[in-house]
mmCIF file of C-alpha atoms in Angstrom:
data_model
loop_
_atom_site.group_PDB
_atom_site.id
_atom_site.type_symbol
_atom_site.label_atom_id
_atom_site.label_comp_id
_atom_site.label_asym_id
_atom_site.label_seq_id
_atom_site.Cartn_x
_atom_site.Cartn_y
_atom_site.Cartn_z
ATOM 1 C CA UNK A 1 137.653 123.575 164.120
ATOM 2 C CA UNK A 2 135.064 124.106 166.642
ATOM 3 C CA UNK A 3 131.875 125.880 165.942
ATOM 4 C CA UNK A 4 130.016 127.881 168.652
ATOM 5 C CA UNK A 5 126.213 128.657 168.090
ATOM 6 C CA UNK A 6 124.709 131.261 170.003
ATOM 7 C CA UNK A 7 121.325 130.941 171.027
ATOM 8 C CA UNK A 8 118.786 133.331 169.387
ATOM 9 C CA UNK A 9 117.450 134.254 172.785
ATOM 10 C CA UNK A 10 118.765 137.395 174.010
ATOM 11 C CA UNK A 11 119.345 138.741 170.588
ATOM 12 C CA UNK A 12 116.960 141.461 168.917
ATOM 13 C CA UNK A 13 113.680 140.143 167.548
ATOM 14 C CA UNK A 14 114.822 141.139 163.803
ATOM 15 C CA UNK A 15 117.827 139.157 163.989
ATOM 16 C CA UNK A 16 115.822 135.948 165.169
ATOM 17 C CA UNK A 17 113.259 136.613 162.573
ATOM 18 C CA UNK A 18 116.073 137.070 159.801
ATOM 19 C CA UNK A 19 117.851 133.664 160.796
ATOM 20 C CA UNK A 20 114.492 131.911 160.852
ATOM 21 C CA UNK A 21 113.546 133.155 157.296
ATOM 22 C CA UNK A 22 116.889 132.367 155.742
ATOM 23 C CA UNK A 23 116.895 128.869 157.552
ATOM 24 C CA UNK A 24 113.213 128.349 155.984
ATOM 25 C CA UNK A 25 114.389 129.519 152.529
ATOM 26 C CA UNK A 26 117.366 127.577 152.506
ATOM 27 C CA UNK A 27 115.508 124.337 153.491
ATOM 28 C CA UNK A 28 112.897 125.080 150.918
ATOM 29 C CA UNK A 29 115.332 125.677 148.097
ATOM 30 C CA UNK A 30 117.014 122.447 148.939
ATOM 31 C CA UNK A 31 113.843 120.393 148.950
ATOM 32 C CA UNK A 32 112.720 122.091 145.773
ATOM 33 C CA UNK A 33 115.858 120.948 144.093
ATOM 34 C CA UNK A 34 115.755 117.388 145.461
ATOM 35 C CA UNK A 35 112.222 116.763 145.020
ATOM 36 C CA UNK A 36 111.779 115.775 141.226
ATOM 37 C CA UNK A 37 114.345 114.471 138.930
ATOM 38 C CA UNK A 38 114.299 115.365 135.376
ATOM 39 C CA UNK A 39 112.000 113.092 133.431
ATOM 40 C CA UNK A 40 114.523 111.914 131.082
ATOM 41 C CA UNK A 41 112.742 108.509 130.420
ATOM 42 C CA UNK A 42 109.577 109.810 129.779
ATOM 43 C CA UNK A 43 111.145 112.366 127.285
ATOM 44 C CA UNK A 44 112.822 109.565 125.538
ATOM 45 C CA UNK A 45 109.692 107.569 125.207
ATOM 46 C CA UNK A 46 107.950 110.537 123.733
ATOM 47 C CA UNK A 47 110.524 111.158 121.224
ATOM 48 C CA UNK A 48 110.523 107.471 120.190
ATOM 49 C CA UNK A 49 106.725 107.438 119.643
ATOM 50 C CA UNK A 50 106.979 110.728 117.644
ATOM 51 C CA UNK A 51 109.543 109.289 115.523
ATOM 52 C CA UNK A 52 107.338 105.992 115.127
ATOM 53 C CA UNK A 53 104.452 108.215 114.130
ATOM 54 C CA UNK A 54 106.430 109.992 111.432
ATOM 55 C CA UNK A 55 107.706 106.625 110.042
ATOM 56 C CA UNK A 56 103.992 105.324 109.925
ATOM 57 C CA UNK A 57 103.217 108.515 107.610
ATOM 58 C CA UNK A 58 101.140 110.234 110.375
ATOM 59 C CA UNK A 59 101.923 113.392 108.586
ATOM 60 C CA UNK A 60 99.647 112.140 105.962
ATOM 61 C CA UNK A 61 97.239 110.101 107.460
ATOM 62 C CA UNK A 62 96.813 111.971 110.939
ATOM 63 C CA UNK A 63 98.285 115.293 110.695
ATOM 64 C CA UNK A 64 96.075 116.794 113.447
ATOM 65 C CA UNK A 65 97.124 114.196 115.894
ATOM 66 C CA UNK A 66 100.775 114.311 115.123
ATOM 67 C CA UNK A 67 100.783 118.028 115.371
ATOM 68 C CA UNK A 68 99.343 117.970 118.940
ATOM 69 C CA UNK A 69 101.947 115.453 119.761
ATOM 70 C CA UNK A 70 104.682 117.617 118.603
ATOM 71 C CA UNK A 71 103.439 120.644 120.303
ATOM 72 C CA UNK A 72 103.338 119.011 123.441
ATOM 73 C CA UNK A 73 106.975 117.612 123.092
ATOM 74 C CA UNK A 74 108.030 121.201 122.340
ATOM 75 C CA UNK A 75 106.189 122.444 125.476
ATOM 76 C CA UNK A 76 107.882 119.456 127.544
ATOM 77 C CA UNK A 77 111.259 120.623 126.277
ATOM 78 C CA UNK A 78 110.646 124.251 127.179
ATOM 79 C CA UNK A 79 109.537 123.097 130.907
ATOM 80 C CA UNK A 80 112.691 121.170 131.196
ATOM 81 C CA UNK A 81 114.759 123.950 130.205
ATOM 82 C CA UNK A 82 113.085 126.062 132.871
ATOM 83 C CA UNK A 83 113.466 123.107 135.405
ATOM 84 C CA UNK A 84 109.814 122.739 135.676
ATOM 85 C CA UNK A 85 110.136 118.624 135.761
ATOM 86 C CA UNK A 86 106.679 117.870 136.969
ATOM 87 C CA UNK A 87 104.962 119.815 134.018
ATOM 88 C CA UNK A 88 107.702 118.462 131.659
ATOM 89 C CA UNK A 89 106.796 114.886 132.587
ATOM 90 C CA UNK A 90 102.984 115.339 132.226
ATOM 91 C CA UNK A 91 103.547 117.181 128.800
ATOM 92 C CA UNK A 92 105.957 114.314 127.738
ATOM 93 C CA UNK A 93 103.398 111.799 128.591
ATOM 94 C CA UNK A 94 100.709 113.424 126.855
ATOM 95 C CA UNK A 95 102.992 114.005 123.729
ATOM 96 C CA UNK A 96 103.768 110.198 123.933
ATOM 97 C CA UNK A 97 99.858 109.353 124.041
ATOM 98 C CA UNK A 98 99.147 111.655 121.158
ATOM 99 C CA UNK A 99 101.851 110.148 119.091
ATOM 100 C CA UNK A 100 100.675 106.703 119.758
ATOM 101 C CA UNK A 101 97.320 107.654 118.561
ATOM 102 C CA UNK A 102 98.575 109.265 115.492
ATOM 103 C CA UNK A 103 100.685 106.076 114.653
ATOM 104 C CA UNK A 104 97.454 103.845 115.310
ATOM 105 C CA UNK A 105 95.187 106.272 113.000
ATOM 106 C CA UNK A 106 98.023 106.303 110.318
ATOM 107 C CA UNK A 107 98.467 102.588 110.287
ATOM 108 C CA UNK A 108 94.472 102.021 110.091
ATOM 109 C CA UNK A 109 94.221 104.775 107.325
ATOM 110 C CA UNK A 110 97.213 102.879 105.318
ATOM 111 C CA UNK A 111 95.434 99.622 105.745
ATOM 112 C CA UNK A 112 92.158 100.873 104.740
ATOM 113 C CA UNK A 113 93.963 102.411 101.554
ATOM 114 C CA UNK A 114 95.606 98.974 100.726
ATOM 115 C CA UNK A 115 92.059 97.283 101.045
ATOM 116 C CA UNK A 116 90.577 99.829 98.768
ATOM 117 C CA UNK A 117 93.267 99.341 96.155
ATOM 118 C CA UNK A 118 92.997 95.677 96.393
ATOM 119 C CA UNK A 119 89.158 95.980 95.861
ATOM 120 C CA UNK A 120 89.628 98.263 92.938
ATOM 121 C CA UNK A 121 92.039 95.687 91.328
ATOM 122 C CA UNK A 122 89.817 92.956 91.840
ATOM 123 C CA UNK A 123 86.914 94.854 90.452
ATOM 124 C CA UNK A 124 89.124 95.577 87.391
ATOM 125 C CA UNK A 125 89.893 91.848 87.007
ATOM 126 C CA UNK A 126 86.567 90.660 87.212
ATOM 127 C CA UNK A 127 85.408 93.234 84.522
ATOM 128 C CA UNK A 128 88.132 91.862 82.291
ATOM 129 C CA UNK A 129 87.029 88.365 82.969
ATOM 130 C CA UNK A 130 83.472 89.303 81.975
ATOM 131 C CA UNK A 131 84.522 91.161 78.886
ATOM 132 C CA UNK A 132 86.727 88.113 77.941
ATOM 133 C CA UNK A 133 83.819 85.757 78.351
ATOM 134 C CA UNK A 134 81.351 87.789 76.534
ATOM 135 C CA UNK A 135 83.755 88.289 73.783
ATOM 136 C CA UNK A 136 84.288 84.564 73.486
ATOM 137 C CA UNK A 137 80.416 83.893 73.409
ATOM 138 C CA UNK A 138 80.241 86.364 70.784
ATOM 139 C CA UNK A 139 82.901 84.575 68.579
ATOM 140 C CA UNK A 140 81.587 81.272 69.184
ATOM 141 C CA UNK A 141 78.107 82.455 68.175
ATOM 142 C CA UNK A 142 79.409 84.101 65.089
ATOM 143 C CA UNK A 143 81.333 80.986 64.046
ATOM 144 C CA UNK A 144 78.537 78.694 64.725
ATOM 145 C CA UNK A 145 75.293 80.317 64.497
ATOM 146 C CA UNK A 146 73.352 77.178 64.868
ATOM 147 C CA UNK A 147 74.600 76.553 68.383
ATOM 148 C CA UNK A 148 72.532 77.911 71.152
ATOM 149 C CA UNK A 149 73.503 80.774 73.205
ATOM 150 C CA UNK A 150 75.204 79.257 76.569
ATOM 151 C CA UNK A 151 73.359 80.383 79.664
ATOM 152 C CA UNK A 152 75.102 80.554 82.970
ATOM 153 C CA UNK A 153 75.138 77.479 85.252
ATOM 154 C CA UNK A 154 72.502 77.706 87.947
ATOM 155 C CA UNK A 155 73.951 78.304 91.244
ATOM 156 C CA UNK A 156 73.052 74.905 92.670
ATOM 157 C CA UNK A 157 73.606 72.017 90.475
ATOM 158 C CA UNK A 158 72.330 68.488 91.072
ATOM 159 C CA UNK A 159 74.613 65.813 92.003
ATOM 160 C CA UNK A 160 75.308 63.304 88.929
ATOM 161 C CA UNK A 161 73.570 59.796 89.077
ATOM 162 C CA UNK A 162 76.834 57.993 89.733
ATOM 163 C CA UNK A 163 77.185 59.761 93.023
ATOM 164 C CA UNK A 164 74.249 58.210 94.759
ATOM 165 C CA UNK A 165 74.751 56.424 97.942
ATOM 166 C CA UNK A 166 75.486 52.604 97.786
ATOM 167 C CA UNK A 167 73.999 49.807 100.196
ATOM 168 C CA UNK A 168 75.552 49.795 103.644
ATOM 169 C CA UNK A 169 78.466 47.303 103.931
ATOM 170 C CA UNK A 170 77.391 44.049 105.822
ATOM 171 C CA UNK A 171 78.678 43.260 109.399
ATOM 172 C CA UNK A 172 82.048 41.914 109.274
ATOM 173 C CA UNK A 173 83.039 42.988 105.766
ATOM 174 C CA UNK A 174 84.079 46.484 106.572
ATOM 175 C CA UNK A 175 86.050 47.657 109.389
ATOM 176 C CA UNK A 176 87.316 45.196 112.037
ATOM 177 C CA UNK A 177 85.968 45.422 115.494
ATOM 178 C CA UNK A 178 87.560 44.465 118.582
ATOM 179 C CA UNK A 179 85.899 41.787 120.502
ATOM 180 C CA UNK A 180 84.643 42.573 123.934
ATOM 181 C CA UNK A 181 86.632 40.860 126.567
ATOM 182 C CA UNK A 182 85.875 40.209 130.185
ATOM 183 C CA UNK A 183 88.765 42.099 131.454
ATOM 184 C CA UNK A 184 88.741 45.458 132.748
ATOM 185 C CA UNK A 185 90.722 48.416 131.067
ATOM 186 C CA UNK A 186 93.666 47.715 133.244
ATOM 187 C CA UNK A 187 94.289 44.239 131.637
ATOM 188 C CA UNK A 188 92.950 42.258 134.798
ATOM 189 C CA UNK A 189 90.249 39.760 134.488
#
């Protein structure tokens, strides 16, 4: 098949303008379609981070940040549906970052909660020990009124007399020393 193109010269000015405009519109349409691919990878990353934030109980510990992430992800999905891939990629990346922040805040809050509960449990155990010791002291005092009330031990107790340092060991009775030789380190005289 043979195509014959007619030059634009010699045609009316309106026809040249119409052909030029159509060519430009077609070129722009093709370049617009091929310029930005759908941001599937970024959307998947954002969705994974959102799920990780939900799994970390961000709804309880960081609901505001999780809400921001979910809203931006929904906006990214809407932009994808409209073919606005650049906007979708930007929104998905923001959603991913917000979800990561929500997850980190949730993990921090959960750790703080655990620390608080462990501290409370330790405090209860100390109180129980103190009550038990005072109860034992009261029982001992009631059974033997002649015994003096025991005082708590001082913070620093002196060392017992048996722990005093002995005299140094005389030369030759302790560790053996290697005699100095006249050879260098390589074993040569």
